């Protein structure tokens, strides 16, 4: 057992507490320090016997969350108090009423939003989704709930190393699925980048370490390059009398990884590995002119890429982000991204929502921003959403990471919509009734269908008809949460009406056939027509999808069944449906995996979406009717499964392998030459005794591209094959792909 020095721990706790007070000091009003001290003492007492998985005292966590709120988000006293107390109600006997009595209604509301729900959850939902919806419900009262939750999540991710592997995967995936996009949407770019980097660190540690190593390896060269790049700019900016700071920084590990993955290129080929940021001191009324003056200086020295100019000063992003971005060619033939902004813009970019409000309060005459509009949209979505929590979360998440398009009404009013929005999205943005009756639109005076995707600068006029009604198909033609929620509401109402019509028809038909209308007969009808629920059966009858006259064929079938003897059910009862399902789906003998907390040998099937092979990092997922499925941690579906259904995720790892072949895919790129395919197939079949299932090749203007599907025993086997193929003359790149 680890020996704990309680005196040293007490000193460390006080050191962290004093650091928090020091950071908060500039904005503390009279009585605030006492309030923070009271919250700290209550949290200390409440958590005195608790420790984190790392063995550290639990109080470190609320202290660190409060510190993130102050240092990295710029929140004030109310948030510090709420952060210090955020786990007290969940972990101790303290009730929300006690919090309200001691610290007031505001602190109590925030903590209520942060406290997880307990109790029963509907089938097909998940605890994480329910918790997230509850937290968002408090958004209409106080956005600080989400900001503190992000601080809480950031601290959990920073200390994830002490958690077991399957928990790391679940928490990291949930973070990437929801919290990183949310930080992005609220303009907290440094927090968003750190959450993404930590996600990669725990889900793909080897790739993370490799990129970090390569960034560090090129550090001295990078510093030398940046120094040479900014020197002429600094001289000219000083000469023109501008007050500024220039920073050079590498792109985040995750953004580099993302580029490598999307473009299928190695680290060395990521051309804009770093960005230079020029931050100006400027009066509010001169900001735009000063930024463009700096842009002019930069482009006097370096040639810009015209396709890479981003002007978020004239039209800020909807999360409040303002900056001027350009990518220029350096004297050494390297592309460099240059970001130009003022210190006000920089603070909003780093601290997001909190800084946005700070500047808004200084000038209350400022018009509502896109961020205010977004908060209003979220409130509307929460009020209108009646579906399950996962459905809500998918809709909500769908709008978090989108870029934007700027379009205009016929009267010239600007509307900001997510990238990919259609004329139908625009219609619902105008009004629910306009959306529901939309039959098409005029975009720049040209007639277009409701599915037409809008571009920046489009002027849109919506055409409506009272005969129009939303259909299921409309859900595939919109991207905004608002439009999806309103369409689902309309379909739900329509469905209720069809279910009632269907129920009446079934009652009538059963009466004609002299059969009782009861739950037993309805259940038999549902099973006969192979539908999941009675309501689904009523709906299809009501809509005319199932001809009501077919109900008679059910009676004929039932009568025929009576005349036949029933088979014995004893054996079926002995065997659980779970085991039967596994046996029927498992197929030929698979390789052994150790699964679950006790690392047992359990039946499973391999997921077709990612085709794991021995040696891959994997996890088990308990499906509803296909038993345990094994997925790679890098599976395209892993993020959604681990974050929405963490309670159904179980540990899994490979044991020593039997000689079983697993299908894997390789992509090969190179320069074409006579005999290249022959050399490639020789390496595969002769040298490593590997069987190929298929090979497709394409050659264009001397460039050779091929995909090969082959059988291997493990990742070690596959890595050896990749290494050998890379040495074939003319081959430039060999990498595994998901198919």
XYZ file of C-alpha atoms in Angstrom:
739
model
C 0.000 0.000 0.000
C 1.267 3.516 -0.902
C 2.306 5.589 2.124
C 0.630 9.013 2.134
C 2.272 12.055 3.719
C -0.837 13.889 4.971
C 1.096 17.010 5.957
C 2.615 17.305 2.456
C -0.839 16.818 0.934
C -2.312 19.551 3.175
C 0.439 21.961 2.040
C -0.205 21.092 -1.642
C -3.964 21.690 -1.230
C -3.322 25.124 0.338
C -0.800 25.956 -2.418
C -3.424 25.192 -5.111
C -6.124 27.121 -3.235
C -3.848 30.207 -2.910
C -3.008 30.031 -6.617
C -6.743 30.090 -7.383
C -7.236 33.188 -5.190
C -4.248 34.923 -6.807
C -5.680 34.373 -10.289
C -9.130 35.573 -9.192
C -7.874 38.625 -7.259
C -8.144 41.208 -10.117
C -11.952 40.876 -10.323
C -12.950 40.019 -6.722
C -15.533 42.359 -5.168
C -16.117 42.875 -1.465
C -17.159 39.623 0.221
C -16.162 37.415 -2.775
C -13.012 36.015 -1.106
C -15.078 34.923 1.938
C -17.613 33.232 -0.348
C -14.859 31.325 -2.202
C -13.253 30.306 1.130
C -16.628 28.997 2.409
C -17.145 26.951 -0.790
C -13.580 25.591 -0.549
C -14.047 24.544 3.118
C -17.371 22.815 2.371
C -15.829 20.982 -0.606
C -12.802 19.983 1.531
C -15.062 18.579 4.251
C -17.393 16.828 1.775
C -14.531 15.098 -0.062
C -12.126 14.584 2.888
C -12.185 10.761 2.726
C -12.274 10.527 -1.078
C -9.390 9.899 -3.462
C -9.123 9.903 -7.252
C -8.069 6.804 -9.221
C -4.511 8.221 -9.218
C -4.474 8.100 -5.409
C -4.511 11.904 -5.072
C -6.950 13.669 -2.698
C -10.273 14.295 -4.496
C -10.223 18.026 -3.590
C -7.479 18.503 -6.247
C -10.178 18.015 -8.915
C -12.639 20.809 -7.922
C -9.685 23.138 -7.284
C -8.257 22.467 -10.758
C -11.695 22.876 -12.411
C -12.112 26.255 -10.671
C -8.614 27.260 -11.845
C -9.423 26.384 -15.483
C -12.610 28.510 -15.174
C -10.535 31.533 -14.103
C -7.257 31.114 -16.033
C -8.419 29.608 -19.316
C -12.052 30.750 -19.678
C -12.029 33.984 -17.659
C -15.094 33.303 -15.480
C -15.831 35.052 -12.164
C -16.759 34.381 -8.521
C -20.110 32.614 -9.102
C -18.402 30.122 -11.433
C -15.495 29.553 -8.996
C -17.968 28.745 -6.182
C -20.011 26.439 -8.463
C -16.820 24.690 -9.719
C -15.581 24.065 -6.150
C -18.967 22.572 -5.204
C -19.882 20.840 -8.492
C -19.528 17.250 -7.166
C -20.773 17.865 -3.596
C -24.478 17.098 -4.261
C -23.644 14.007 -6.331
C -21.098 12.516 -3.916
C -22.338 13.533 -0.421
C -25.450 14.154 1.700
C -25.647 17.791 0.634
C -28.918 18.651 -1.160
C -29.542 21.412 -3.718
C -31.643 23.214 -1.068
C -28.545 23.385 1.180
C -26.530 24.933 -1.673
C -29.266 27.514 -2.333
C -29.463 28.435 1.355
C -25.686 28.918 1.621
C -24.823 30.406 -1.799
C -28.025 31.546 -3.475
C -30.240 30.531 -6.393
C -27.719 31.148 -9.234
C -25.055 28.794 -7.794
C -27.727 26.170 -7.038
C -29.063 26.301 -10.660
C -25.578 25.864 -12.114
C -24.806 22.901 -9.813
C -28.180 21.326 -10.633
C -27.241 21.477 -14.324
C -23.877 19.878 -13.567
C -25.246 17.085 -11.361
C -25.779 13.794 -13.161
C -29.246 12.280 -13.318
C -29.913 8.988 -11.535
C -32.796 6.623 -12.223
C -34.232 4.642 -15.111
C -33.581 5.539 -18.744
C -35.784 4.714 -21.695
C -34.768 1.858 -23.996
C -32.588 3.038 -26.879
C -31.358 6.012 -24.883
C -28.182 6.379 -22.841
C -27.183 7.897 -19.540
C -24.577 10.164 -21.132
C -27.149 11.539 -23.594
C -29.702 12.144 -20.835
C -27.097 13.903 -18.689
C -26.052 16.069 -21.586
C -29.641 17.062 -22.363
C -30.221 17.966 -18.718
C -27.089 20.095 -18.673
C -28.219 21.908 -21.834
C -31.657 22.592 -20.357
C -29.997 24.979 -17.909
C -28.493 26.839 -20.876
C -31.628 28.966 -21.100
C -30.892 30.140 -17.542
C -27.109 30.227 -17.436
C -24.487 29.383 -20.075
C -21.871 29.053 -17.292
C -23.136 25.489 -16.734
C -21.602 24.400 -20.034
C -18.420 26.431 -19.543
C -17.815 24.812 -16.122
C -18.655 21.394 -17.597
C -15.961 21.957 -20.241
C -13.473 22.883 -17.491
C -14.487 19.702 -15.610
C -14.036 17.574 -18.735
C -10.643 19.170 -19.506
C -9.359 18.255 -16.024
C -10.746 14.694 -16.375
C -8.922 14.334 -19.705
C -5.671 15.716 -18.252
C -5.796 13.048 -15.519
C -7.059 10.179 -17.708
C -3.784 8.237 -17.396
C -4.838 6.718 -14.051
C -8.068 5.209 -15.477
C -8.395 1.623 -16.836
C -8.101 1.248 -20.630
C -11.808 0.725 -21.431
C -12.742 3.793 -19.338
C -10.087 5.828 -21.154
C -11.656 4.866 -24.494
C -15.191 5.677 -23.330
C -14.329 9.060 -21.771
C -11.994 10.106 -24.621
C -14.587 9.182 -27.286
C -17.404 10.974 -25.458
C -15.113 14.031 -25.241
C -14.357 13.957 -28.966
C -17.992 13.289 -29.880
C -19.474 16.167 -27.882
C -17.217 18.311 -25.752
C -14.531 19.236 -28.317
C -17.203 20.359 -30.855
C -18.978 22.259 -28.061
C -15.740 24.052 -27.068
C -15.287 24.926 -30.767
C -18.851 26.269 -30.991
C -18.354 28.437 -27.899
C -15.104 29.820 -29.333
C -12.768 28.119 -26.816
C -10.142 27.159 -29.390
C -7.229 26.359 -27.049
C -9.471 24.075 -24.921
C -10.894 22.450 -28.076
C -7.356 21.758 -29.390
C -6.168 20.298 -26.081
C -9.241 18.015 -25.820
C -8.603 16.751 -29.376
C -4.902 16.147 -28.659
C -5.721 14.233 -25.451
C -8.326 12.163 -27.327
C -5.640 11.099 -29.813
C -3.130 10.453 -26.994
C -5.429 7.861 -25.370
C -7.124 6.287 -28.415
C -4.062 6.051 -30.685
C -1.009 6.470 -28.398
C 1.541 5.318 -30.995
C 0.474 7.854 -33.631
C 0.310 10.590 -30.986
C 3.856 9.859 -29.733
C 5.184 9.683 -33.296
C 3.743 13.118 -34.257
C 4.913 14.731 -30.971
C 8.399 13.273 -31.557
C 8.498 14.665 -35.101
C 7.266 18.110 -33.957
C 9.984 18.194 -31.257
C 12.586 16.909 -33.713
C 11.912 19.826 -36.069
C 11.703 22.422 -33.253
C 15.107 24.091 -33.734
C 14.632 24.253 -37.538
C 11.092 25.635 -37.044
C 12.250 28.355 -34.609
C 15.019 29.384 -37.018
C 12.561 29.448 -39.947
C 9.944 31.512 -38.052
C 12.607 33.991 -36.903
C 13.741 34.532 -40.515
C 10.117 34.713 -41.743
C 8.963 37.387 -39.273
C 12.093 39.579 -39.273
C 11.202 41.736 -42.357
C 7.557 41.935 -41.164
C 8.575 43.180 -37.707
C 10.815 45.878 -39.201
C 8.081 47.168 -41.521
C 5.337 47.040 -38.847
C 7.560 49.069 -36.482
C 8.360 51.507 -39.302
C 4.639 52.115 -39.871
C 4.158 52.819 -36.143
C 1.969 49.809 -35.287
C 1.853 48.350 -31.757
C 1.900 44.539 -32.106
C 3.080 41.104 -30.917
C 4.068 38.253 -33.295
C 3.772 34.608 -32.222
C 4.819 31.514 -34.165
C 3.320 28.172 -33.129
C 2.998 24.613 -34.543
C -0.445 23.278 -35.450
C -1.993 21.007 -32.802
C -1.063 17.292 -32.863
C -4.651 16.326 -33.730
C -4.977 18.827 -36.603
C -1.712 17.479 -38.099
C -2.991 13.892 -37.652
C -6.308 14.864 -39.264
C -4.545 16.295 -42.326
C -2.350 13.195 -42.651
C -5.419 10.943 -42.437
C -7.684 12.967 -44.773
C -5.051 13.490 -47.450
C -3.312 10.104 -46.987
C 0.102 11.771 -46.572
C 3.029 11.361 -44.133
C 4.001 14.021 -41.544
C 6.706 15.389 -43.845
C 4.126 16.287 -46.520
C 1.827 18.379 -44.275
C 2.705 21.745 -45.797
C 1.330 24.212 -43.203
C 2.737 22.684 -40.025
C 2.817 26.005 -38.243
C 1.051 29.359 -38.164
C 2.253 32.896 -37.469
C -0.126 35.138 -35.518
C 0.132 38.952 -35.556
C -1.801 40.556 -32.656
C -2.381 44.312 -32.798
C -3.218 46.867 -30.149
C -5.966 48.896 -31.815
C -8.975 51.083 -30.968
C -12.299 49.378 -31.630
C -13.268 51.777 -34.457
C -9.902 51.310 -36.269
C -9.637 47.508 -35.923
C -10.700 46.555 -39.442
C -8.495 49.155 -41.184
C -5.458 48.233 -39.032
C -5.825 44.499 -39.773
C -6.038 45.126 -43.527
C -2.992 47.412 -43.270
C -1.037 44.488 -41.753
C -2.371 42.144 -44.470
C -1.021 44.568 -47.075
C 2.437 44.537 -45.405
C 2.502 40.686 -45.219
C 1.572 40.323 -48.903
C 4.189 42.905 -49.915
C 6.870 40.508 -48.622
C 5.272 37.109 -49.381
C 3.003 35.922 -52.209
C -0.467 34.906 -50.908
C -2.493 31.882 -52.017
C -5.718 33.555 -53.315
C -7.816 30.486 -52.436
C -6.740 30.612 -48.780
C -7.918 34.111 -47.731
C -10.474 33.994 -44.903
C -12.056 37.309 -43.835
C -13.786 36.766 -40.491
C -13.433 40.455 -39.586
C -16.043 41.824 -42.010
C -18.336 38.852 -41.252
C -17.406 37.138 -37.945
C -18.138 33.440 -37.432
C -21.367 32.759 -35.581
C -19.442 31.833 -32.408
C -17.990 35.360 -32.257
C -14.579 34.484 -33.797
C -12.956 37.401 -35.654
C -9.651 37.156 -37.536
C -8.052 37.598 -40.932
C -6.322 34.439 -42.259
C -4.074 34.146 -45.288
C -1.617 31.477 -46.439
C 1.577 32.844 -48.018
C 4.633 31.355 -49.728
C 7.890 31.887 -47.798
C 11.260 32.571 -49.451
C 12.234 28.914 -48.867
C 9.224 27.570 -50.797
C 7.116 26.678 -47.734
C 3.487 27.669 -47.169
C 2.824 29.546 -43.905
C -0.576 30.466 -42.461
C -0.650 34.048 -41.125
C -3.455 35.075 -38.739
C -4.038 38.805 -38.209
C -6.216 40.048 -35.339
C -6.425 42.617 -32.530
C -5.914 41.839 -28.822
C -9.715 42.042 -28.313
C -10.273 39.501 -31.114
C -7.478 37.309 -29.719
C -9.050 37.192 -26.260
C -12.415 36.215 -27.761
C -10.655 33.537 -29.862
C -8.868 32.075 -26.811
C -11.549 32.507 -24.135
C -14.652 32.361 -26.299
C -18.026 33.019 -24.759
C -16.847 34.582 -21.485
C -14.715 37.196 -23.310
C -17.543 37.793 -25.807
C -19.835 38.767 -22.936
C -17.143 40.891 -21.259
C -16.903 43.098 -24.337
C -20.664 43.077 -24.880
C -21.269 44.324 -21.310
C -18.791 47.200 -21.873
C -20.882 48.305 -24.830
C -24.461 47.170 -24.215
C -25.605 48.939 -27.390
C -23.895 46.224 -29.477
C -26.366 44.219 -31.543
C -26.923 40.508 -30.792
C -24.197 38.355 -32.349
C -24.318 34.964 -34.006
C -23.496 33.440 -30.616
C -26.645 34.957 -29.104
C -28.638 33.606 -32.068
C -27.116 30.155 -31.531
C -28.053 30.134 -27.821
C -31.615 31.081 -28.860
C -31.613 28.221 -31.403
C -30.480 25.704 -28.757
C -33.293 26.846 -26.452
C -35.773 26.371 -29.289
C -34.383 22.907 -30.025
C -34.642 21.894 -26.354
C -38.225 23.135 -26.093
C -39.408 21.413 -29.276
C -37.548 18.104 -28.906
C -39.729 15.232 -27.762
C -37.628 12.360 -29.134
C -35.184 10.286 -27.103
C -31.975 11.821 -25.830
C -29.664 10.154 -28.388
C -31.760 11.496 -31.269
C -31.613 14.954 -29.687
C -27.856 14.722 -29.171
C -27.252 13.729 -32.797
C -29.292 16.736 -33.986
C -27.538 19.065 -31.573
C -24.064 17.764 -32.416
C -24.772 18.047 -36.126
C -24.588 21.842 -35.910
C -21.504 22.168 -33.708
C -18.617 21.750 -36.132
C -20.035 23.183 -39.330
C -18.479 26.050 -41.226
C -21.023 28.664 -42.281
C -22.678 30.157 -45.353
C -23.922 33.740 -45.429
C -27.161 34.230 -47.368
C -29.723 37.023 -47.728
C -33.529 37.382 -47.643
C -35.236 39.238 -50.549
C -35.086 42.406 -48.371
C -31.318 42.068 -47.850
C -31.372 40.705 -44.274
C -28.301 38.503 -43.563
C -28.869 34.918 -42.360
C -25.967 32.716 -41.193
C -26.516 28.978 -41.732
C -24.267 25.901 -41.388
C -22.271 24.922 -44.481
C -24.328 22.517 -46.639
C -27.678 24.141 -45.721
C -30.456 23.873 -48.294
C -33.338 26.099 -49.370
C -35.498 24.068 -46.948
C -33.150 24.897 -44.030
C -33.473 28.574 -44.969
C -37.287 28.280 -45.021
C -37.360 26.874 -41.462
C -34.900 29.592 -40.388
C -37.488 32.201 -41.517
C -40.460 30.548 -39.717
C -41.750 27.048 -38.869
C -44.889 27.502 -41.018
C -42.861 28.794 -43.985
C -40.670 25.662 -43.706
C -43.613 23.255 -43.376
C -45.297 24.664 -46.525
C -42.140 25.112 -48.620
C -42.375 23.723 -52.182
C -39.247 25.334 -53.629
C -37.288 28.580 -53.767
C -35.896 31.285 -56.003
C -32.145 31.629 -55.507
C -30.758 34.729 -57.254
C -34.047 34.857 -59.231
C -33.598 31.259 -60.455
C -36.127 28.536 -59.557
C -34.570 25.702 -57.487
C -35.891 22.622 -55.563
C -36.055 22.499 -51.720
C -32.894 20.335 -51.695
C -30.767 23.041 -53.414
C -27.570 23.737 -51.419
C -26.935 27.406 -50.686
C -23.676 29.273 -51.362
C -22.202 32.415 -49.811
C -23.959 35.558 -51.054
C -27.116 33.805 -52.362
C -30.351 35.790 -52.142
C -33.208 33.423 -51.342
C -36.976 33.751 -51.728
C -39.109 30.852 -50.444
C -42.161 29.566 -52.382
C -44.982 27.970 -50.336
C -48.250 26.071 -50.812
C -50.998 25.316 -48.267
C -51.226 21.784 -49.685
C -47.590 20.973 -48.811
C -46.748 18.726 -45.799
C -43.357 17.613 -44.368
C -42.340 14.011 -45.153
C -39.694 11.592 -43.781
C -37.612 12.274 -46.899
C -37.237 15.923 -45.845
C -34.934 14.844 -43.001
C -32.316 13.908 -45.629
C -32.595 17.354 -47.224
C -31.756 19.538 -44.202
C -28.707 19.955 -41.946
C -29.825 22.453 -39.258
C -31.047 21.226 -35.865
C -33.996 23.626 -36.042
C -35.269 22.261 -39.368
C -34.796 18.615 -38.272
C -36.633 19.190 -34.985
C -39.575 20.955 -36.683
C -39.860 18.285 -39.411
C -39.810 15.506 -36.772
C -42.524 17.340 -34.800
C -44.728 17.565 -37.908
C -44.132 13.893 -38.830
C -44.879 12.846 -35.242
C -48.241 14.640 -35.347
C -49.012 13.094 -38.731
C -47.974 9.665 -37.409
C -50.247 9.974 -34.340
C -53.185 10.661 -36.632
C -52.324 7.654 -38.882
C -51.918 5.372 -35.815
C -55.418 6.309 -34.596
C -56.877 5.696 -38.092
C -55.079 2.323 -38.284
C -56.315 1.279 -34.839
C -59.934 1.965 -35.855
C -59.526 -0.078 -39.077
C -58.015 -3.058 -37.146
C -60.867 -2.943 -34.592
C -63.426 -2.999 -37.427
C -61.722 -5.863 -39.300
C -61.373 -8.046 -36.187
C -65.043 -7.457 -35.340
C -66.046 -8.542 -38.890
C -63.970 -11.738 -38.410
C -65.610 -12.343 -35.008
C -62.270 -11.967 -33.209
C -61.706 -9.994 -30.047
C -59.747 -6.731 -30.206
C -57.312 -7.378 -27.328
C -53.582 -7.058 -26.669
C -52.989 -10.802 -27.328
C -54.481 -10.710 -30.842
C -52.804 -7.393 -31.665
C -49.441 -8.842 -30.558
C -50.010 -11.883 -32.828
C -50.881 -9.579 -35.731
C -47.705 -7.545 -35.123
C -45.591 -10.735 -35.166
C -47.413 -12.057 -38.258
C -46.582 -8.874 -40.214
C -43.006 -8.918 -38.756
C -43.126 -5.421 -37.259
C -41.390 -4.216 -34.084
C -44.303 -2.508 -32.297
C -48.095 -2.482 -32.345
C -48.021 1.248 -33.161
C -45.853 0.557 -36.216
C -48.485 -1.986 -37.338
C -51.355 0.509 -36.797
C -49.381 3.219 -38.622
C -48.816 1.051 -41.712
C -52.479 0.064 -41.801
C -53.517 3.725 -41.360
C -51.202 4.910 -44.162
C -52.338 2.081 -46.473
C -48.850 0.505 -46.640
C -50.466 -2.747 -45.419
C -53.749 -3.551 -47.141
C -56.400 -4.039 -44.375
C -57.840 -7.008 -46.308
C -54.585 -8.910 -45.532
C -55.699 -9.196 -41.888
C -57.988 -12.017 -43.075
C -54.921 -13.996 -44.256
C -53.667 -13.827 -40.644
C -56.904 -15.541 -39.465
C -56.514 -18.257 -42.144
C -52.887 -18.822 -41.046
C -53.947 -18.981 -37.374
C -56.681 -21.542 -38.137
C -54.215 -23.684 -40.116
C -51.759 -23.588 -37.185
C -54.369 -24.978 -34.780
C -54.689 -28.148 -36.839
C -50.939 -28.854 -36.596
C -49.209 -30.317 -33.554
C -46.864 -27.908 -31.773
C -43.148 -28.772 -31.639
C -41.500 -29.285 -28.238
C -40.181 -26.011 -26.807
C -38.100 -27.533 -23.976
C -34.780 -27.350 -25.776
C -35.429 -23.793 -26.959
C -36.184 -22.692 -23.397
C -32.949 -24.246 -22.101
C -30.831 -22.181 -24.422
C -30.809 -18.397 -23.943
C -31.658 -16.298 -26.993
C -28.306 -14.552 -26.532
C -26.384 -17.847 -26.921
C -28.538 -18.920 -29.888
C -27.897 -15.576 -31.577
C -24.138 -15.898 -31.021
C -24.067 -19.466 -32.411
C -26.040 -18.590 -35.511
C -23.960 -15.490 -36.278
C -20.477 -16.588 -35.296
C -19.841 -18.747 -38.336
C -16.479 -20.520 -38.672
C -14.020 -20.728 -35.788
C -12.679 -17.245 -34.980
C -9.451 -16.352 -33.252
C -9.589 -16.180 -29.480
C -10.096 -12.880 -27.670
C -10.104 -12.174 -23.960
C -13.242 -10.180 -23.160
C -14.753 -8.390 -20.150
C -13.537 -7.381 -16.685
C -12.309 -10.916 -15.907
C -10.741 -11.350 -19.359
C -12.741 -14.501 -20.145
C -12.916 -16.361 -23.457
C -16.386 -15.447 -24.766
C -18.116 -15.892 -28.118
C -18.059 -12.841 -30.382
C -18.244 -11.732 -33.999
C -15.929 -9.298 -35.803
C -17.504 -6.020 -36.909
C -17.720 -5.660 -40.691
C -17.323 -1.850 -40.477
C -13.637 -2.011 -39.487
C -12.498 -5.669 -39.915
C -10.218 -5.968 -36.853
C -7.253 -8.335 -37.039
C -5.089 -9.724 -34.191
C -2.805 -7.032 -32.806
C -5.291 -4.179 -33.447
C -6.439 -2.129 -30.432
C -10.025 -3.338 -29.962
C -13.087 -3.135 -27.696
C -16.197 -5.284 -27.309
C -19.704 -3.886 -27.836
C -22.838 -5.685 -26.600
C -25.368 -5.302 -29.441
C -29.130 -5.635 -29.015
C -29.512 -8.787 -31.107
C -26.118 -9.770 -32.535
C -24.259 -10.643 -29.327
C -20.789 -9.175 -28.723
C -19.184 -7.422 -31.674
C -15.469 -6.574 -31.733
C -14.488 -3.168 -33.191
C -11.119 -1.489 -33.725
C -10.667 1.615 -31.536
C -10.056 3.506 -34.797
C -13.321 2.199 -36.330
C -15.419 4.929 -38.059
C -18.298 4.009 -35.710
C -16.194 3.834 -32.507
C -16.737 7.472 -31.548
C -20.538 7.169 -31.612
C -20.641 3.739 -29.881
C -18.209 4.643 -27.085
C -19.754 8.046 -26.352
C -23.477 7.265 -26.667
C -23.500 3.693 -25.292
C -20.526 3.550 -22.907
C -22.426 1.197 -20.590
C -22.451 -1.492 -23.340
C -18.699 -1.320 -23.989
C -16.492 -4.083 -22.580
C -12.747 -4.667 -22.537
C -11.202 -6.884 -25.188
C -7.631 -7.826 -26.131
C -5.998 -10.468 -28.283
C -4.283 -13.556 -26.836
C -1.463 -15.485 -28.549
C -2.643 -16.293 -32.042
C -3.642 -19.463 -33.767
C -2.790 -19.599 -37.476
C -6.022 -18.051 -38.722
C -6.202 -15.659 -41.670
C -7.982 -12.287 -41.404
C -8.907 -10.093 -44.354
C -7.106 -6.702 -44.548
C -6.841 -3.989 -47.221
C -3.698 -2.235 -48.502
C -3.422 0.780 -50.794
C -0.244 1.197 -52.874
C 0.895 4.367 -54.684
C 3.963 4.622 -56.894
C 5.476 5.456 -60.276
C 4.510 2.996 -62.997
C 7.087 0.793 -64.740
C 7.167 -2.505 -66.607
C 7.053 -5.474 -64.210
C 5.875 -3.474 -61.155
C 2.726 -5.565 -60.560
C 4.764 -8.754 -60.969
C 7.219 -7.587 -58.267
C 4.363 -6.609 -55.913
C 2.546 -9.944 -56.263
C 5.843 -11.826 -55.847
C 6.447 -10.112 -52.464
C 2.912 -10.965 -51.361
C 2.604 -14.566 -52.505
C 6.203 -15.917 -52.654
C 8.048 -14.172 -49.826
C 5.343 -14.134 -47.147
C 3.015 -16.937 -48.267
C 0.020 -14.570 -48.160
C -3.153 -15.285 -50.114
C -4.714 -12.414 -52.067
C -8.467 -12.148 -52.419
C -8.449 -9.304 -54.943
C -6.171 -6.725 -56.558
C -7.231 -3.654 -58.553
C -4.734 -1.341 -60.248
C -5.009 1.927 -62.108
C -2.277 3.791 -63.955
C -2.585 7.388 -65.125
C 0.181 9.592 -66.579
C 2.900 7.404 -65.062
C 1.334 7.247 -61.550
C 0.360 3.777 -60.323
C -2.411 3.255 -57.715
C -3.559 -0.131 -56.485
C -5.762 -1.666 -53.782
C -5.136 -5.195 -52.554
C -7.309 -7.302 -50.235
C -5.351 -10.136 -48.643
C -5.348 -12.555 -45.716
C -2.921 -11.983 -42.816
C -2.525 -13.455 -39.314
C -1.931 -10.276 -37.283
C -0.838 -6.623 -37.348
C 2.804 -7.795 -36.999
C 2.358 -9.904 -40.143
C 0.724 -6.937 -41.922
C 3.471 -4.479 -40.827
C 6.156 -6.827 -42.192
C 4.317 -7.029 -45.496
C 3.984 -3.186 -45.689
C 7.718 -2.840 -44.954
C 8.674 -5.347 -47.686
C 6.335 -3.752 -50.249
C 7.772 -0.272 -49.480
C 11.181 -1.525 -50.635
C 9.921 -2.486 -54.113
C 11.417 -0.116 -56.718
C 8.924 2.601 -57.710
C 6.619 2.193 -54.689
C 6.172 5.545 -52.884
C 3.495 4.762 -50.272
C 1.868 1.645 -48.772
C -0.847 1.961 -46.100
C -3.731 -0.006 -44.642
C -7.265 1.190 -45.425
C -10.755 0.386 -44.113
C -13.114 -1.076 -46.671
